[in-house]
mmCIF file with all atom_site columns, C-alpha atoms in Angstrom:
data_model
loop_
_atom_site.group_PDB
_atom_site.id
_atom_site.type_symbol
_atom_site.label_atom_id
_atom_site.label_alt_id
_atom_site.label_comp_id
_atom_site.label_asym_id
_atom_site.label_entity_id
_atom_site.label_seq_id
_atom_site.pdbx_PDB_ins_code
_atom_site.Cartn_x
_atom_site.Cartn_y
_atom_site.Cartn_z
_atom_site.occupancy
_atom_site.B_iso_or_equiv
_atom_site.pdbx_formal_charge
_atom_site.auth_seq_id
_atom_site.auth_comp_id
_atom_site.auth_asym_id
_atom_site.auth_atom_id
_atom_site.pdbx_PDB_model_num
ATOM 1   C CA . ASN B 1 1   ? -69.426 37.337 55.225 1.00 0.00 ? 13  ASN B CA 1
ATOM 2   C CA . ALA B 1 2   ? -71.967 34.735 56.437 1.00 0.00 ? 14  ALA B CA 1
ATOM 3   C CA . GLY B 1 3   ? -73.402 33.560 53.031 1.00 0.00 ? 15  GLY B CA 1
ATOM 4   C CA . VAL B 1 4   ? -75.852 30.794 53.826 1.00 0.00 ? 16  VAL B CA 1
ATOM 5   C CA . THR B 1 5   ? -76.426 29.893 57.443 1.00 0.00 ? 17  THR B CA 1
ATOM 6   C CA . GLN B 1 6   ? -78.217 26.659 58.555 1.00 0.00 ? 18  GLN B CA 1
ATOM 7   C CA . THR B 1 7   ? -79.336 25.594 62.029 1.00 0.00 ? 19  THR B CA 1
ATOM 8   C CA . PRO B 1 8   ? -78.981 23.362 63.805 1.00 0.00 ? 20  PRO B CA 1
ATOM 9   C CA . LYS B 1 9   ? -75.779 21.598 62.717 1.00 0.00 ? 21  LYS B CA 1
ATOM 10  C CA . PHE B 1 10  ? -76.763 18.250 64.210 1.00 0.00 ? 22  PHE B CA 1
ATOM 11  C CA . GLN B 1 11  ? -80.093 16.786 65.355 1.00 0.00 ? 23  GLN B CA 1
ATOM 12  C CA . VAL B 1 12  ? -81.282 13.442 66.564 1.00 0.00 ? 24  VAL B CA 1
ATOM 13  C CA . LEU B 1 13  ? -85.051 12.696 66.444 1.00 0.00 ? 25  LEU B CA 1
ATOM 14  C CA . LYS B 1 14  ? -87.161 9.784  67.403 1.00 0.00 ? 26  LYS B CA 1
ATOM 15  C CA . THR B 1 15  ? -89.536 8.402  64.750 1.00 0.00 ? 27  THR B CA 1
ATOM 16  C CA . GLY B 1 16  ? -92.720 10.472 64.724 1.00 0.00 ? 28  GLY B CA 1
ATOM 17  C CA . GLN B 1 17  ? -91.176 13.568 66.157 1.00 0.00 ? 29  GLN B CA 1
ATOM 18  C CA . SER B 1 18  ? -91.302 16.840 64.218 1.00 0.00 ? 30  SER B CA 1
ATOM 19  C CA . MET B 1 19  ? -88.719 19.548 63.642 1.00 0.00 ? 31  MET B CA 1
ATOM 20  C CA . THR B 1 20  ? -87.906 22.559 61.503 1.00 0.00 ? 32  THR B CA 1
ATOM 21  C CA . LEU B 1 21  ? -84.631 23.197 59.816 1.00 0.00 ? 33  LEU B CA 1
ATOM 22  C CA . GLN B 1 22  ? -83.749 26.791 59.492 1.00 0.00 ? 34  GLN B CA 1
ATOM 23  C CA . CYS B 1 23  ? -81.918 28.534 56.632 1.00 0.00 ? 35  CYS B CA 1
ATOM 24  C CA . ALA B 1 24  ? -81.022 32.142 56.053 1.00 0.00 ? 36  ALA B CA 1
ATOM 25  C CA . GLN B 1 25  ? -79.002 33.921 53.345 1.00 0.00 ? 37  GLN B CA 1
ATOM 26  C CA . ASP B 1 26  ? -77.601 37.381 53.345 1.00 0.00 ? 38  ASP B CA 1
ATOM 27  C CA . MET B 1 27  ? -76.730 37.741 49.674 1.00 0.00 ? 39  MET B CA 1
ATOM 28  C CA . ASN B 1 28  ? -80.053 39.121 48.570 1.00 0.00 ? 40  ASN B CA 1
ATOM 29  C CA . HIS B 1 29  ? -80.623 36.091 46.358 1.00 0.00 ? 41  HIS B CA 1
ATOM 30  C CA . ASN B 1 30  ? -84.082 35.432 44.874 1.00 0.00 ? 42  ASN B CA 1
ATOM 31  C CA . SER B 1 31  ? -83.956 31.652 44.765 1.00 0.00 ? 43  SER B CA 1
ATOM 32  C CA . MET B 1 32  ? -83.497 29.190 47.619 1.00 0.00 ? 44  MET B CA 1
ATOM 33  C CA . TYR B 1 33  ? -83.277 25.378 47.751 1.00 0.00 ? 45  TYR B CA 1
ATOM 34  C CA . TRP B 1 34  ? -83.276 22.419 50.013 1.00 0.00 ? 46  TRP B CA 1
ATOM 35  C CA . TYR B 1 35  ? -81.356 19.284 49.116 1.00 0.00 ? 47  TYR B CA 1
ATOM 36  C CA . ARG B 1 36  ? -80.602 16.077 50.926 1.00 0.00 ? 48  ARG B CA 1
ATOM 37  C CA . GLN B 1 37  ? -77.372 14.143 50.504 1.00 0.00 ? 49  GLN B CA 1
ATOM 38  C CA . ASP B 1 38  ? -77.204 10.392 50.949 1.00 0.00 ? 50  ASP B CA 1
ATOM 39  C CA . PRO B 1 39  ? -74.235 8.028  50.264 1.00 0.00 ? 51  PRO B CA 1
ATOM 40  C CA . GLY B 1 40  ? -74.056 7.009  46.668 1.00 0.00 ? 52  GLY B CA 1
ATOM 41  C CA . MET B 1 41  ? -76.948 9.136  45.639 1.00 0.00 ? 53  MET B CA 1
ATOM 42  C CA . GLY B 1 42  ? -75.461 12.611 45.337 1.00 0.00 ? 54  GLY B CA 1
ATOM 43  C CA . LEU B 1 43  ? -77.682 15.559 46.261 1.00 0.00 ? 55  LEU B CA 1
ATOM 44  C CA . ARG B 1 44  ? -81.398 15.340 45.576 1.00 0.00 ? 56  ARG B CA 1
ATOM 45  C CA . LEU B 1 45  ? -83.635 18.379 45.462 1.00 0.00 ? 57  LEU B CA 1
ATOM 46  C CA . ILE B 1 46  ? -86.428 18.371 48.075 1.00 0.00 ? 58  ILE B CA 1
ATOM 47  C CA . TYR B 1 47  ? -88.155 21.760 47.400 1.00 0.00 ? 59  TYR B CA 1
ATOM 48  C CA . TYR B 1 48  ? -87.106 25.043 46.013 1.00 0.00 ? 60  TYR B CA 1
ATOM 49  C CA . SER B 1 49  ? -88.392 28.626 45.937 1.00 0.00 ? 61  SER B CA 1
ATOM 50  C CA . ALA B 1 50  ? -87.688 30.594 42.809 1.00 0.00 ? 62  ALA B CA 1
ATOM 51  C CA . SER B 1 51  ? -88.677 33.849 44.551 1.00 0.00 ? 63  SER B CA 1
ATOM 52  C CA . GLU B 1 52  ? -90.323 35.162 47.665 1.00 0.00 ? 64  GLU B CA 1
ATOM 53  C CA . GLY B 1 53  ? -93.839 33.872 47.999 1.00 0.00 ? 65  GLY B CA 1
ATOM 54  C CA . THR B 1 54  ? -93.368 30.805 45.762 1.00 0.00 ? 66  THR B CA 1
ATOM 55  C CA . THR B 1 55  ? -92.353 27.211 46.446 1.00 0.00 ? 67  THR B CA 1
ATOM 56  C CA . ASP B 1 56  ? -92.214 24.172 44.268 1.00 0.00 ? 68  ASP B CA 1
ATOM 57  C CA . LYS B 1 57  ? -91.614 20.505 44.805 1.00 0.00 ? 69  LYS B CA 1
ATOM 58  C CA . GLY B 1 58  ? -88.301 18.943 43.707 1.00 0.00 ? 70  GLY B CA 1
ATOM 59  C CA . GLU B 1 59  ? -87.394 15.293 43.214 1.00 0.00 ? 71  GLU B CA 1
ATOM 60  C CA . VAL B 1 60  ? -88.061 13.970 46.701 1.00 0.00 ? 72  VAL B CA 1
ATOM 61  C CA . PRO B 1 61  ? -90.696 16.160 48.436 1.00 0.00 ? 73  PRO B CA 1
ATOM 62  C CA . ASN B 1 62  ? -92.744 13.501 50.299 1.00 0.00 ? 74  ASN B CA 1
ATOM 63  C CA . GLY B 1 63  ? -92.610 13.845 54.082 1.00 0.00 ? 75  GLY B CA 1
ATOM 64  C CA . TYR B 1 64  ? -91.481 17.520 53.986 1.00 0.00 ? 76  TYR B CA 1
ATOM 65  C CA . ASN B 1 65  ? -92.968 21.023 53.899 1.00 0.00 ? 77  ASN B CA 1
ATOM 66  C CA . VAL B 1 66  ? -91.338 24.312 53.369 1.00 0.00 ? 78  VAL B CA 1
ATOM 67  C CA . SER B 1 67  ? -91.973 27.935 54.122 1.00 0.00 ? 79  SER B CA 1
ATOM 68  C CA . ARG B 1 68  ? -90.387 30.949 52.379 1.00 0.00 ? 80  ARG B CA 1
ATOM 69  C CA . LEU B 1 69  ? -90.769 33.207 55.296 1.00 0.00 ? 81  LEU B CA 1
ATOM 70  C CA . ASN B 1 70  ? -89.258 36.334 53.533 1.00 0.00 ? 82  ASN B CA 1
ATOM 71  C CA . LYS B 1 71  ? -86.525 36.856 50.956 1.00 0.00 ? 83  LYS B CA 1
ATOM 72  C CA . ARG B 1 72  ? -83.758 35.836 53.384 1.00 0.00 ? 84  ARG B CA 1
ATOM 73  C CA . GLU B 1 73  ? -85.328 32.764 55.042 1.00 0.00 ? 85  GLU B CA 1
ATOM 74  C CA . PHE B 1 74  ? -86.434 29.349 53.785 1.00 0.00 ? 86  PHE B CA 1
ATOM 75  C CA . SER B 1 75  ? -87.329 26.633 56.309 1.00 0.00 ? 87  SER B CA 1
ATOM 76  C CA . LEU B 1 76  ? -87.788 22.919 55.968 1.00 0.00 ? 88  LEU B CA 1
ATOM 77  C CA . ARG B 1 77  ? -90.198 20.986 58.254 1.00 0.00 ? 89  ARG B CA 1
ATOM 78  C CA . LEU B 1 78  ? -90.488 17.331 58.928 1.00 0.00 ? 90  LEU B CA 1
ATOM 79  C CA . GLU B 1 79  ? -93.986 16.795 60.443 1.00 0.00 ? 91  GLU B CA 1
ATOM 80  C CA . SER B 1 80  ? -93.429 13.122 61.432 1.00 0.00 ? 92  SER B CA 1
ATOM 81  C CA . ALA B 1 81  ? -89.830 12.024 61.064 1.00 0.00 ? 93  ALA B CA 1
ATOM 82  C CA . ALA B 1 82  ? -89.061 8.557  59.720 1.00 0.00 ? 94  ALA B CA 1
ATOM 83  C CA . PRO B 1 83  ? -85.720 6.629  59.704 1.00 0.00 ? 95  PRO B CA 1
ATOM 84  C CA . SER B 1 84  ? -85.612 7.084  55.891 1.00 0.00 ? 96  SER B CA 1
ATOM 85  C CA . GLN B 1 85  ? -85.179 10.791 56.467 1.00 0.00 ? 97  GLN B CA 1
ATOM 86  C CA . THR B 1 86  ? -81.789 10.191 58.081 1.00 0.00 ? 98  THR B CA 1
ATOM 87  C CA . SER B 1 87  ? -79.536 12.330 55.889 1.00 0.00 ? 99  SER B CA 1
ATOM 88  C CA . VAL B 1 88  ? -77.583 15.455 55.609 1.00 0.00 ? 100 VAL B CA 1
ATOM 89  C CA . TYR B 1 89  ? -79.623 18.391 54.576 1.00 0.00 ? 101 TYR B CA 1
ATOM 90  C CA . PHE B 1 90  ? -78.212 21.294 52.624 1.00 0.00 ? 102 PHE B CA 1
ATOM 91  C CA . CYS B 1 91  ? -79.810 24.695 52.008 1.00 0.00 ? 103 CYS B CA 1
ATOM 92  C CA . ALA B 1 92  ? -78.605 26.811 49.027 1.00 0.00 ? 104 ALA B CA 1
ATOM 93  C CA . SER B 1 93  ? -79.450 30.122 47.387 1.00 0.00 ? 105 SER B CA 1
ATOM 94  C CA . SER B 1 94  ? -78.706 31.718 44.015 1.00 0.00 ? 106 SER B CA 1
ATOM 95  C CA . GLU B 1 95  ? -79.537 34.607 41.835 1.00 0.00 ? 107 GLU B CA 1
ATOM 96  C CA . ALA B 1 96  ? -82.242 33.839 39.350 1.00 0.00 ? 108 ALA B CA 1
ATOM 97  C CA . GLY B 1 97  ? -81.082 32.491 35.957 1.00 0.00 ? 109 GLY B CA 1
ATOM 98  C CA . GLY B 1 98  ? -79.783 29.279 34.492 1.00 0.00 ? 110 GLY B CA 1
ATOM 99  C CA . SER B 1 99  ? -76.168 30.286 34.526 1.00 0.00 ? 111 SER B CA 1
ATOM 100 C CA . GLN B 1 100 ? -76.091 31.275 38.271 1.00 0.00 ? 112 GLN B CA 1
ATOM 101 C CA . ALA B 1 101 ? -74.256 29.007 40.664 1.00 0.00 ? 113 ALA B CA 1
ATOM 102 C CA . LEU B 1 102 ? -75.762 27.899 43.979 1.00 0.00 ? 114 LEU B CA 1
ATOM 103 C CA . HIS B 1 103 ? -74.192 28.940 47.265 1.00 0.00 ? 115 HIS B CA 1
ATOM 104 C CA . PHE B 1 104 ? -74.546 26.300 49.935 1.00 0.00 ? 116 PHE B CA 1
ATOM 105 C CA . GLY B 1 105 ? -74.711 26.258 53.706 1.00 0.00 ? 117 GLY B CA 1
ATOM 106 C CA . ASN B 1 106 ? -72.598 23.811 55.745 1.00 0.00 ? 118 ASN B CA 1
ATOM 107 C CA . GLY B 1 107 ? -75.450 21.332 56.252 1.00 0.00 ? 119 GLY B CA 1
ATOM 108 C CA . THR B 1 108 ? -77.545 19.760 59.039 1.00 0.00 ? 120 THR B CA 1
ATOM 109 C CA . ARG B 1 109 ? -76.815 16.160 59.917 1.00 0.00 ? 121 ARG B CA 1
ATOM 110 C CA . LEU B 1 110 ? -80.173 14.543 60.918 1.00 0.00 ? 122 LEU B CA 1
ATOM 111 C CA . THR B 1 111 ? -80.529 11.079 62.480 1.00 0.00 ? 123 THR B CA 1
ATOM 112 C CA . VAL B 1 112 ? -83.919 9.581  63.011 1.00 0.00 ? 124 VAL B CA 1
ATOM 113 C CA . THR B 1 113 ? -84.030 6.513  65.241 1.00 0.00 ? 125 THR B CA 1
ATOM 114 C CA . GLY S 2 1   ? -85.466 14.067 32.012 1.00 0.00 ? 14  GLY S CA 1
ATOM 115 C CA . ASP S 2 2   ? -82.277 15.889 32.680 1.00 0.00 ? 15  ASP S CA 1
ATOM 116 C CA . SER S 2 3   ? -79.444 13.864 34.310 1.00 0.00 ? 16  SER S CA 1
ATOM 117 C CA . VAL S 2 4   ? -75.745 13.822 35.034 1.00 0.00 ? 17  VAL S CA 1
ATOM 118 C CA . THR S 2 5   ? -73.480 10.767 35.084 1.00 0.00 ? 18  THR S CA 1
ATOM 119 C CA . GLN S 2 6   ? -70.005 10.892 36.528 1.00 0.00 ? 19  GLN S CA 1
ATOM 120 C CA . MET S 2 7   ? -67.356 8.189  37.076 1.00 0.00 ? 20  MET S CA 1
ATOM 121 C CA . GLU S 2 8   ? -67.583 6.024  40.115 1.00 0.00 ? 21  GLU S CA 1
ATOM 122 C CA . GLY S 2 9   ? -64.967 6.463  42.775 1.00 0.00 ? 22  GLY S CA 1
ATOM 123 C CA . PRO S 2 10  ? -62.979 6.383  44.767 1.00 0.00 ? 23  PRO S CA 1
ATOM 124 C CA . VAL S 2 11  ? -60.134 7.689  42.691 1.00 0.00 ? 24  VAL S CA 1
ATOM 125 C CA . THR S 2 12  ? -56.774 7.258  44.459 1.00 0.00 ? 25  THR S CA 1
ATOM 126 C CA . LEU S 2 13  ? -53.722 9.133  43.087 1.00 0.00 ? 26  LEU S CA 1
ATOM 127 C CA . SER S 2 14  ? -50.246 10.025 44.217 1.00 0.00 ? 27  SER S CA 1
ATOM 128 C CA . GLU S 2 15  ? -49.329 13.583 44.646 1.00 0.00 ? 28  GLU S CA 1
ATOM 129 C CA . GLU S 2 16  ? -48.424 15.406 41.348 1.00 0.00 ? 29  GLU S CA 1
ATOM 130 C CA . ALA S 2 17  ? -50.364 12.787 39.290 1.00 0.00 ? 30  ALA S CA 1
ATOM 131 C CA . PHE S 2 18  ? -52.737 13.931 36.527 1.00 0.00 ? 31  PHE S CA 1
ATOM 132 C CA . LEU S 2 19  ? -56.424 13.938 37.331 1.00 0.00 ? 32  LEU S CA 1
ATOM 133 C CA . THR S 2 20  ? -59.418 13.338 35.146 1.00 0.00 ? 33  THR S CA 1
ATOM 134 C CA . ILE S 2 21  ? -62.931 12.843 36.430 1.00 0.00 ? 34  ILE S CA 1
ATOM 135 C CA . ASN S 2 22  ? -65.467 12.013 33.715 1.00 0.00 ? 35  ASN S CA 1
ATOM 136 C CA . CYS S 2 23  ? -68.858 13.656 33.558 1.00 0.00 ? 36  CYS S CA 1
ATOM 137 C CA . THR S 2 24  ? -71.487 13.361 30.924 1.00 0.00 ? 37  THR S CA 1
ATOM 138 C CA . TYR S 2 25  ? -75.007 14.821 30.814 1.00 0.00 ? 38  TYR S CA 1
ATOM 139 C CA . THR S 2 26  ? -78.421 14.477 29.252 1.00 0.00 ? 39  THR S CA 1
ATOM 140 C CA . ALA S 2 27  ? -80.477 17.635 28.876 1.00 0.00 ? 40  ALA S CA 1
ATOM 141 C CA . THR S 2 28  ? -82.860 19.433 26.555 1.00 0.00 ? 41  THR S CA 1
ATOM 142 C CA . GLY S 2 29  ? -81.830 22.934 25.406 1.00 0.00 ? 42  GLY S CA 1
ATOM 143 C CA . TYR S 2 30  ? -78.593 24.433 26.544 1.00 0.00 ? 43  TYR S CA 1
ATOM 144 C CA . PRO S 2 31  ? -77.784 23.966 30.152 1.00 0.00 ? 44  PRO S CA 1
ATOM 145 C CA . SER S 2 32  ? -75.043 25.458 32.203 1.00 0.00 ? 45  SER S CA 1
ATOM 146 C CA . LEU S 2 33  ? -72.529 23.097 33.719 1.00 0.00 ? 46  LEU S CA 1
ATOM 147 C CA . PHE S 2 34  ? -70.799 23.204 37.057 1.00 0.00 ? 47  PHE S CA 1
ATOM 148 C CA . TRP S 2 35  ? -68.226 21.341 39.163 1.00 0.00 ? 48  TRP S CA 1
ATOM 149 C CA . TYR S 2 36  ? -68.609 21.605 42.941 1.00 0.00 ? 49  TYR S CA 1
ATOM 150 C CA . VAL S 2 37  ? -66.156 20.325 45.530 1.00 0.00 ? 50  VAL S CA 1
ATOM 151 C CA . GLN S 2 38  ? -67.059 19.119 49.054 1.00 0.00 ? 51  GLN S CA 1
ATOM 152 C CA . TYR S 2 39  ? -64.281 18.943 51.642 1.00 0.00 ? 52  TYR S CA 1
ATOM 153 C CA . PRO S 2 40  ? -64.812 16.644 54.659 1.00 0.00 ? 53  PRO S CA 1
ATOM 154 C CA . GLY S 2 41  ? -67.482 18.003 57.031 1.00 0.00 ? 54  GLY S CA 1
ATOM 155 C CA . GLU S 2 42  ? -68.273 20.977 54.931 1.00 0.00 ? 55  GLU S CA 1
ATOM 156 C CA . GLY S 2 43  ? -70.895 22.091 52.382 1.00 0.00 ? 56  GLY S CA 1
ATOM 157 C CA . LEU S 2 44  ? -70.415 22.228 48.666 1.00 0.00 ? 57  LEU S CA 1
ATOM 158 C CA . GLN S 2 45  ? -68.318 25.080 47.025 1.00 0.00 ? 58  GLN S CA 1
ATOM 159 C CA . LEU S 2 46  ? -68.411 26.048 43.490 1.00 0.00 ? 59  LEU S CA 1
ATOM 160 C CA . LEU S 2 47  ? -65.118 25.020 41.729 1.00 0.00 ? 60  LEU S CA 1
ATOM 161 C CA . LEU S 2 48  ? -65.848 26.164 38.204 1.00 0.00 ? 61  LEU S CA 1
ATOM 162 C CA . LYS S 2 49  ? -68.611 26.554 35.674 1.00 0.00 ? 62  LYS S CA 1
ATOM 163 C CA . ALA S 2 50  ? -69.231 26.932 31.859 1.00 0.00 ? 63  ALA S CA 1
ATOM 164 C CA . THR S 2 51  ? -72.379 28.396 30.473 1.00 0.00 ? 64  THR S CA 1
ATOM 165 C CA . LYS S 2 52  ? -72.135 27.558 26.701 1.00 0.00 ? 65  LYS S CA 1
ATOM 166 C CA . ALA S 2 53  ? -70.590 25.142 24.301 1.00 0.00 ? 66  ALA S CA 1
ATOM 167 C CA . ASP S 2 54  ? -66.761 25.284 24.031 1.00 0.00 ? 67  ASP S CA 1
ATOM 168 C CA . ASP S 2 55  ? -66.464 27.442 27.212 1.00 0.00 ? 68  ASP S CA 1
ATOM 169 C CA . LYS S 2 56  ? -63.652 26.343 29.454 1.00 0.00 ? 69  LYS S CA 1
ATOM 170 C CA . GLY S 2 57  ? -64.150 26.890 33.185 1.00 0.00 ? 70  GLY S CA 1
ATOM 171 C CA . SER S 2 58  ? -61.040 27.017 35.377 1.00 0.00 ? 71  SER S CA 1
ATOM 172 C CA . ASN S 2 59  ? -60.083 27.551 38.897 1.00 0.00 ? 72  ASN S CA 1
ATOM 173 C CA . LYS S 2 60  ? -57.318 26.588 41.303 1.00 0.00 ? 73  LYS S CA 1
ATOM 174 C CA . GLY S 2 61  ? -55.541 24.657 38.532 1.00 0.00 ? 74  GLY S CA 1
ATOM 175 C CA . PHE S 2 62  ? -58.708 22.635 37.650 1.00 0.00 ? 75  PHE S CA 1
ATOM 176 C CA . GLU S 2 63  ? -60.228 22.905 34.210 1.00 0.00 ? 76  GLU S CA 1
ATOM 177 C CA . ALA S 2 64  ? -63.276 21.595 32.352 1.00 0.00 ? 77  ALA S CA 1
ATOM 178 C CA . THR S 2 65  ? -64.493 22.209 28.830 1.00 0.00 ? 78  THR S CA 1
ATOM 179 C CA . TYR S 2 66  ? -68.165 22.213 27.830 1.00 0.00 ? 79  TYR S CA 1
ATOM 180 C CA . ARG S 2 67  ? -68.359 19.720 24.963 1.00 0.00 ? 80  ARG S CA 1
ATOM 181 C CA . LYS S 2 68  ? -71.816 19.795 23.308 1.00 0.00 ? 81  LYS S CA 1
ATOM 182 C CA . GLU S 2 69  ? -70.952 17.223 20.708 1.00 0.00 ? 82  GLU S CA 1
ATOM 183 C CA . THR S 2 70  ? -70.035 14.663 23.253 1.00 0.00 ? 83  THR S CA 1
ATOM 184 C CA . THR S 2 71  ? -72.312 16.005 26.037 1.00 0.00 ? 84  THR S CA 1
ATOM 185 C CA . SER S 2 72  ? -69.371 16.014 28.409 1.00 0.00 ? 85  SER S CA 1
ATOM 186 C CA . PHE S 2 73  ? -67.701 18.214 31.045 1.00 0.00 ? 86  PHE S CA 1
ATOM 187 C CA . HIS S 2 74  ? -64.691 16.294 32.231 1.00 0.00 ? 87  HIS S CA 1
ATOM 188 C CA . LEU S 2 75  ? -62.754 17.741 35.161 1.00 0.00 ? 88  LEU S CA 1
ATOM 189 C CA . GLU S 2 76  ? -58.879 17.756 34.777 1.00 0.00 ? 89  GLU S CA 1
ATOM 190 C CA . LYS S 2 77  ? -55.962 18.901 36.848 1.00 0.00 ? 90  LYS S CA 1
ATOM 191 C CA . GLY S 2 78  ? -52.323 18.569 35.786 1.00 0.00 ? 91  GLY S CA 1
ATOM 192 C CA . SER S 2 79  ? -50.795 17.885 39.264 1.00 0.00 ? 92  SER S CA 1
ATOM 193 C CA . VAL S 2 80  ? -52.875 17.017 42.243 1.00 0.00 ? 93  VAL S CA 1
ATOM 194 C CA . GLN S 2 81  ? -52.042 17.840 45.837 1.00 0.00 ? 94  GLN S CA 1
ATOM 195 C CA . VAL S 2 82  ? -53.036 16.136 49.098 1.00 0.00 ? 95  VAL S CA 1
ATOM 196 C CA . SER S 2 83  ? -55.179 19.160 49.864 1.00 0.00 ? 96  SER S CA 1
ATOM 197 C CA . ASP S 2 84  ? -57.330 18.283 46.676 1.00 0.00 ? 97  ASP S CA 1
ATOM 198 C CA . SER S 2 85  ? -58.744 15.256 48.508 1.00 0.00 ? 98  SER S CA 1
ATOM 199 C CA . ALA S 2 86  ? -62.477 15.770 48.566 1.00 0.00 ? 99  ALA S CA 1
ATOM 200 C CA . VAL S 2 87  ? -65.650 14.744 46.806 1.00 0.00 ? 100 VAL S CA 1
ATOM 201 C CA . TYR S 2 88  ? -66.250 16.308 43.399 1.00 0.00 ? 101 TYR S CA 1
ATOM 202 C CA . PHE S 2 89  ? -69.776 16.785 42.023 1.00 0.00 ? 102 PHE S CA 1
ATOM 203 C CA . CYS S 2 90  ? -70.699 17.472 38.379 1.00 0.00 ? 103 CYS S CA 1
ATOM 204 C CA . ALA S 2 91  ? -74.020 19.332 37.930 1.00 0.00 ? 104 ALA S CA 1
ATOM 205 C CA . LEU S 2 92  ? -76.197 20.921 35.279 1.00 0.00 ? 105 LEU S CA 1
ATOM 206 C CA . LYS S 2 93  ? -78.726 23.772 35.485 1.00 0.00 ? 106 LYS S CA 1
ATOM 207 C CA . GLY S 2 94  ? -81.244 24.677 32.818 1.00 0.00 ? 107 GLY S CA 1
ATOM 208 C CA . GLY S 2 95  ? -82.354 22.376 30.086 1.00 0.00 ? 108 GLY S CA 1
ATOM 209 C CA . ALA S 2 96  ? -85.878 21.308 30.767 1.00 0.00 ? 109 ALA S CA 1
ATOM 210 C CA . THR S 2 97  ? -85.992 22.863 34.176 1.00 0.00 ? 110 THR S CA 1
ATOM 211 C CA . ASN S 2 98  ? -83.995 25.566 35.929 1.00 0.00 ? 111 ASN S CA 1
ATOM 212 C CA . LYS S 2 99  ? -82.967 23.357 38.886 1.00 0.00 ? 112 LYS S CA 1
ATOM 213 C CA . LEU S 2 100 ? -79.422 22.271 39.640 1.00 0.00 ? 113 LEU S CA 1
ATOM 214 C CA . ILE S 2 101 ? -79.159 18.530 39.061 1.00 0.00 ? 114 ILE S CA 1
ATOM 215 C CA . PHE S 2 102 ? -76.176 16.592 40.558 1.00 0.00 ? 115 PHE S CA 1
ATOM 216 C CA . GLY S 2 103 ? -74.232 13.565 39.676 1.00 0.00 ? 116 GLY S CA 1
ATOM 217 C CA . THR S 2 104 ? -73.543 11.146 42.460 1.00 0.00 ? 117 THR S CA 1
ATOM 218 C CA . GLY S 2 105 ? -70.112 12.492 43.301 1.00 0.00 ? 118 GLY S CA 1
ATOM 219 C CA . THR S 2 106 ? -66.555 11.129 42.941 1.00 0.00 ? 119 THR S CA 1
ATOM 220 C CA . LEU S 2 107 ? -64.333 10.792 45.994 1.00 0.00 ? 120 LEU S CA 1
ATOM 221 C CA . LEU S 2 108 ? -60.723 11.722 45.179 1.00 0.00 ? 121 LEU S CA 1
ATOM 222 C CA . ALA S 2 109 ? -58.044 10.636 47.637 1.00 0.00 ? 122 ALA S CA 1
ATOM 223 C CA . VAL S 2 110 ? -54.492 11.950 47.011 1.00 0.00 ? 123 VAL S CA 1
ATOM 224 C CA . GLN S 2 111 ? -51.579 10.258 48.739 1.00 0.00 ? 124 GLN S CA 1
ATOM 225 C CA . PRO S 2 112 ? -48.324 11.907 49.559 1.00 0.00 ? 125 PRO S CA 1
#
């Protein structure tokens, strides 16, 4: 019963390096999301994908790109990491519809030095 | 735009005390409301939800009632346990957008 799986769990990058955070869900959900969590700021939406083949910007998209590879997978890419992107990143998925809850992965803790 | 405001923490209680964490929201239309819980080192888990006015969500002894007249969704529990220590997030979905929007979270610490 995997749910939402994120890799890696931890990552340290130097400023300017690039990396891709991977996310996969096995619940056949249409919608997938990437959030970042910072102290005192709750969770902020970076990008989301309402369905396979579509992606849209959230509240804080600058510095990130996403790919909805197929229905299961939604990756987040940092092309040139900056210290301001040090955060904990969460992937989530849900059925379509306003009343549907999101299911979250366990997060990726990223540090950019 | 849509937003959620919840009480600042940390909230520190003794075991078996009564818990209230306040949450109010601003949204157009009729959003669904959620409480999520995050235990240390883990992701967020859905605690409860309510999808229309006057609905009461409940789970694990926690309750929250969707109050449209006061735009509130306060979380309550009659008798907290040490194992309830976590960060609690209020959130809404729907309204002007269909995205889940979070409050800043409230840290609850329960002492034996």
